Amino acid sequence: MSLHLLVLLLPWLAFWRPTRRLTLGVLGCDLLLAFGLLEQGTPTADELSLTLLPYTCMIYLVLVLATPLKQRQAGSTRALLAGLGLDLWFFSIQSPLWLALAWPLTHLPLWLQLPRCSWTRRLALTFWLPGCLSFAVGCWGYLGSGAPPLWAMLALLGAVALRKAIFPVHQWLPALFERASLPHLIAFCCPQVGAYATVRLLTAQAPEPLLVALGTLALFTSLYGAILALGNRSLRGVYASLFMGQTSLVYAGLQCTTPAGLAGGLAVWVAGGLALTGLGMAIWVLEARRGRQWLDTYQGGYDRSPVLAGTFLLLGLTSVGFPGTLGFVSQELLLDGTLEHYPQVGVLAAFTACLNGITVMATYFRLFCGSRQEYGYSQSIRRRERLAVYMLLAVLLGMGLAPQNFLASRARIANQLLRARALLITPQAE
Amino acid sequence: MSGAAVVALVYLQAAVCLLLGCQRMLRFPLSERAVAGLLSWLFSLCFGLALWAGLGLAKTGPVTIPVGRWHLSGGFDFLLSLHLDWLSLPFLLLGTALCGVVAAFSERYLHREPGYHRFFFTLCLFGLGYTLTILGGSIEVLYASWEFLGLSSAMLIGFFHDRPAPVRNGLYAFAVYRICDLGLVLASVLVFQQFHSGELEVWLGRGQWPNIETPLTPAMAGLIGGLLLLSAAGKSGQWPFCGWLPRAMEGPTPSTAIFYGALSVHAGAYLLLRCSPLLDASPAFAAAATLIGLGTALTARLVGRVQNDIKCRLAYSSLAQVGLIFAEIGLGFRWLPVLHVLGHAALRSVQFLKAPSLLHEIHELHSALGEYHLAPTSSQPSWSYRFGLERGYLDTLIGALVLRPALGLGKALRSADRQVLKWLVGPPPS
C-alpha cells in the first residue's frame, strides 16, 4: 500500500472505536506520515496537495488535543475523524468528477453535528444545498474535452462563494458560529476546501476578469468582516468576523496571475488557517471554563489564567499577521506581490489587518482584563491543551522567523499553477 | 568590531526576552530579584557593547551588518541587516542607558506588585523593539520592531489591568499606533515595488549621514515620506494624534518615564531623522513635518497649561518639545534635533521618575504646614482655557469622525445580515 493511501485511510482506523488515546495516536501518526510523504513525494499528488495534507492533519490534531473533558463524546470525535478523512481525500483529488463527488461529502460531518433545532439546519441547507448543486453543475461543465464553458466557471464561483462565505452570501457563517459546535465548525472552515477547488479549477483555467471578480468580492468580504467585528458583543461573533476577514485575503491572492501575489495567497492560506485554528481553540478552551463569553463587560481573570491569556493574545496577533510570525511574512508577500497589478489589494489588505489587530487587542482586554472578578475554580490550561498550543506556536513562530523553505515551496506551487494556466489559456486564446 | 558588538547586543536582548516570555509557560518562575537583576545586568552589558560599537565606529565609519536572509521569494529579497552610524549610536546609547536605569529603579518601585514579571518582560520586549528600530538596516526590520514598540507600549499602559480605565487607554493607544502604522506598511510596500529590496542604503542612498542623497524621485520621496510621517506622528503623539499620550500616564511610573518621557515618544523623531534624505528631496514633506510639529507644540502648550495632574502636565510638556523637534527636522536641522532629543529624553525621564516622590514630599509638607490651595490665576483668554480643558477637542473630533461612525457601521452591517437571514430562513429561535 502506498504511503499516500495510508495517510488517507489512517483516520478511518479509529472511526469505529474513537477512544481519546487511539484517536490521538492515529492523528499523530497521520501527521508524521503526511510530513514523510511531503518529504518523499509521490507521483499520485503534486506539491500543493502534499503540503495541504500535514496542514489539515495538524488542524484536526490540535482540535482533538484541546477537546475538554466534558465534551468528549464518541459521536463528536467520529465526526472530526470523518471530517479529516474526507478533507484529506478532497485535497488529494485533481479530477473535476471526483471533486464534485467529494464536495458535498465534506459538509456531512458538520451537518450531523448541527443542533437538531430546525432553524440551524434550515440555515445550513439554505446556503449549502445551492452551493453543492452549483459545484456539481460547474464540474459537469469541466468534464468535456477542451476549455470549460463560462457558465461552468460561474457556477463554480458561486459554489466557492457560498462555501467560503464571501459577500454577498456570507450570512450563514456568523450565524452558524453562534449556534454550532465550535471545533466542528473550525474543522469545517479552516482547511479551506473552497480555496483548493478555486486553485484546481479556476486559477488554472478561468479568464482573468472572472478571477478579478472573485478577488474583488473576497477583498470586500475581508473589509466587511473587519468592520463587522468592530463593536461586536459576542466572542464567537468576533471570531467569525475575524475568520471571514482574514481568510478572504487568500482569495485576494488567488486572483493574481503574478507568481508573488499567488504565492502570497497560498502562504496566507496556511498561515491564517493554522493561526485561526489556534485562536478558535483558545476560545473553545475558555468557553469550557467560563461558558459562553460576551464582550459587553470586562471579564477580568488574567491572574487566574495568564498562560491562556498569553496564548489568546499571541494566536490572535499571529492570525492578523503580527511581525515575527508566519502570518506576517505571508501577508507581506501578498502585499508586495499584488501592489503592482492590483494596488487595491495591498491597501485594503493592510487596512483590514489593521482593523483586525485592533479587534484582537480589544477582545483580549475585554476577556482577561479590566475587572477584579475572581473565579472560584482553576482556569489554567491542561497538559494536552498546552501541547496543542506549543505545537502551533512552534510552527507559527518558527516558520515566521525562518520562512524561506515554506515560502519557496509556495513560490514553486505558484509557478506550477501559472505554467499550467499558460498552457491551458494560450491555446484557448489562439 | 562594531558589527560583532551590535549583533551580540541584539541577540542578548532577544535571548533574555525569550527566557522571560517562556518562564511562565514552561513553569520555571524566576524570583523578583533574579528578574530585575537580569534586566539591569542585561542593559548594562548592552550599554557597554554599544560603547564598544561606538569605538569601532570611530575607526571604521558607518557599517551595515548582514545578519541573514529572511526570505527570498517572488523576486523580493528580504534581508535582515543592522545598520550602525553616527545617527543610531547616540540613540542606542541613550536607550540602553535609560532601560538599565529604569530596570534598576523598578526593582524596588514595583516590589510585590502582582504584575512584576509581566512588567519586566514587557520592558525587555520594548528594549528589543527599540534597539531594532534604531539599528534596523531595512524597512521591514524597522516595521517589525516598530510594531513591538506599539504592543509593549499598549501592554504597559494597561498594566494595572484590574481597572477598566488603564485598559481602555491602552486600547486607545494601540488603536492609534495600529492605524498610523499603516503608513509604514504602505511605505514598505512602495519601497519594495521600486527597488525589490528594503535595505536603507538602497532606497535612502549611500553615504555618511546626514549627507545622503536618495535615488527616489521628488514625488515618490514625498509620497513615501508622507506615509512615514503618519507613522512618526502616531508614535510621537503629534497632531492630530496627541490624545493618546496623556492617557498613557495610567501606566506605572517607570514605564511612563521611559516610554513617554524618553524613548518611545522620540521614536518618530528618529524615523524622520533616518529618512532625512527624503526630507531633503521633497520640500512638501519637510513643510508638512514642520507644520505638524509647530501645531503640536502650540496645542500642547495651550492644553498643558490647564492640566491639574503632574503626569499629564509633563506629558504635554513632552509633546510640545517633541513638536519643536519635528519642526527643527522639517526646517532642515540635523544635529540640533539629535542633541535636543538626548537632552529632553534625559531630563524628562528624571522628572517622571521623580514625580511620585515629589507628590509624596508635597503631601508631607501639607501635613506639616496645613493644606492650602492656590486659586488658578491665569491671564489666558476664556476660549483658550476651554480649548485646553477639552484637550484641543481632538478626542471629541476623533470620536465623532472615526470611532462612532465605524462602530455604527459595524452595528448596521450586523443588523442588515440579520434581516437577510430572517428573510431567507425565518426568524431565529430566541
Short mmCIF file of C-alpha atoms in Angstrom, two decimals, chain A residues 55 59 185-193 239 243 247 269 272-274 276-277:
data_model
loop_
_atom_site.label_atom_id
_atom_site.label_comp_id
_atom_site.label_asym_id
_atom_site.label_seq_id
_atom_site.Cartn_x
_atom_site.Cartn_y
_atom_site.Cartn_z
CA TYR A 55 -1.62 21.18 7.38
CA ILE A 59 -5.66 21.37 12.43
CA LEU A 185 -17.11 24.42 12.63
CA ILE A 186 -13.40 25.21 12.83
CA ALA A 187 -12.65 21.83 11.26
CA PHE A 188 -15.15 22.63 8.52
CA CYS A 189 -13.82 26.10 7.77
CA CYS A 190 -10.09 26.24 8.50
CA PRO A 191 -8.76 23.73 5.94
CA GLN A 192 -10.47 25.89 3.26
CA VAL A 193 -11.77 23.34 0.84
CA TYR A 239 -14.14 35.18 15.84
CA PHE A 243 -12.23 34.46 10.26
CA THR A 247 -9.35 34.04 5.17
CA TRP A 269 -3.98 30.17 3.36
CA GLY A 272 -4.09 32.13 8.55
CA GLY A 273 -5.67 28.68 8.77
CA LEU A 274 -3.29 27.48 11.49
CA LEU A 276 -7.23 30.90 13.34
CA THR A 277 -7.45 27.25 14.37
#
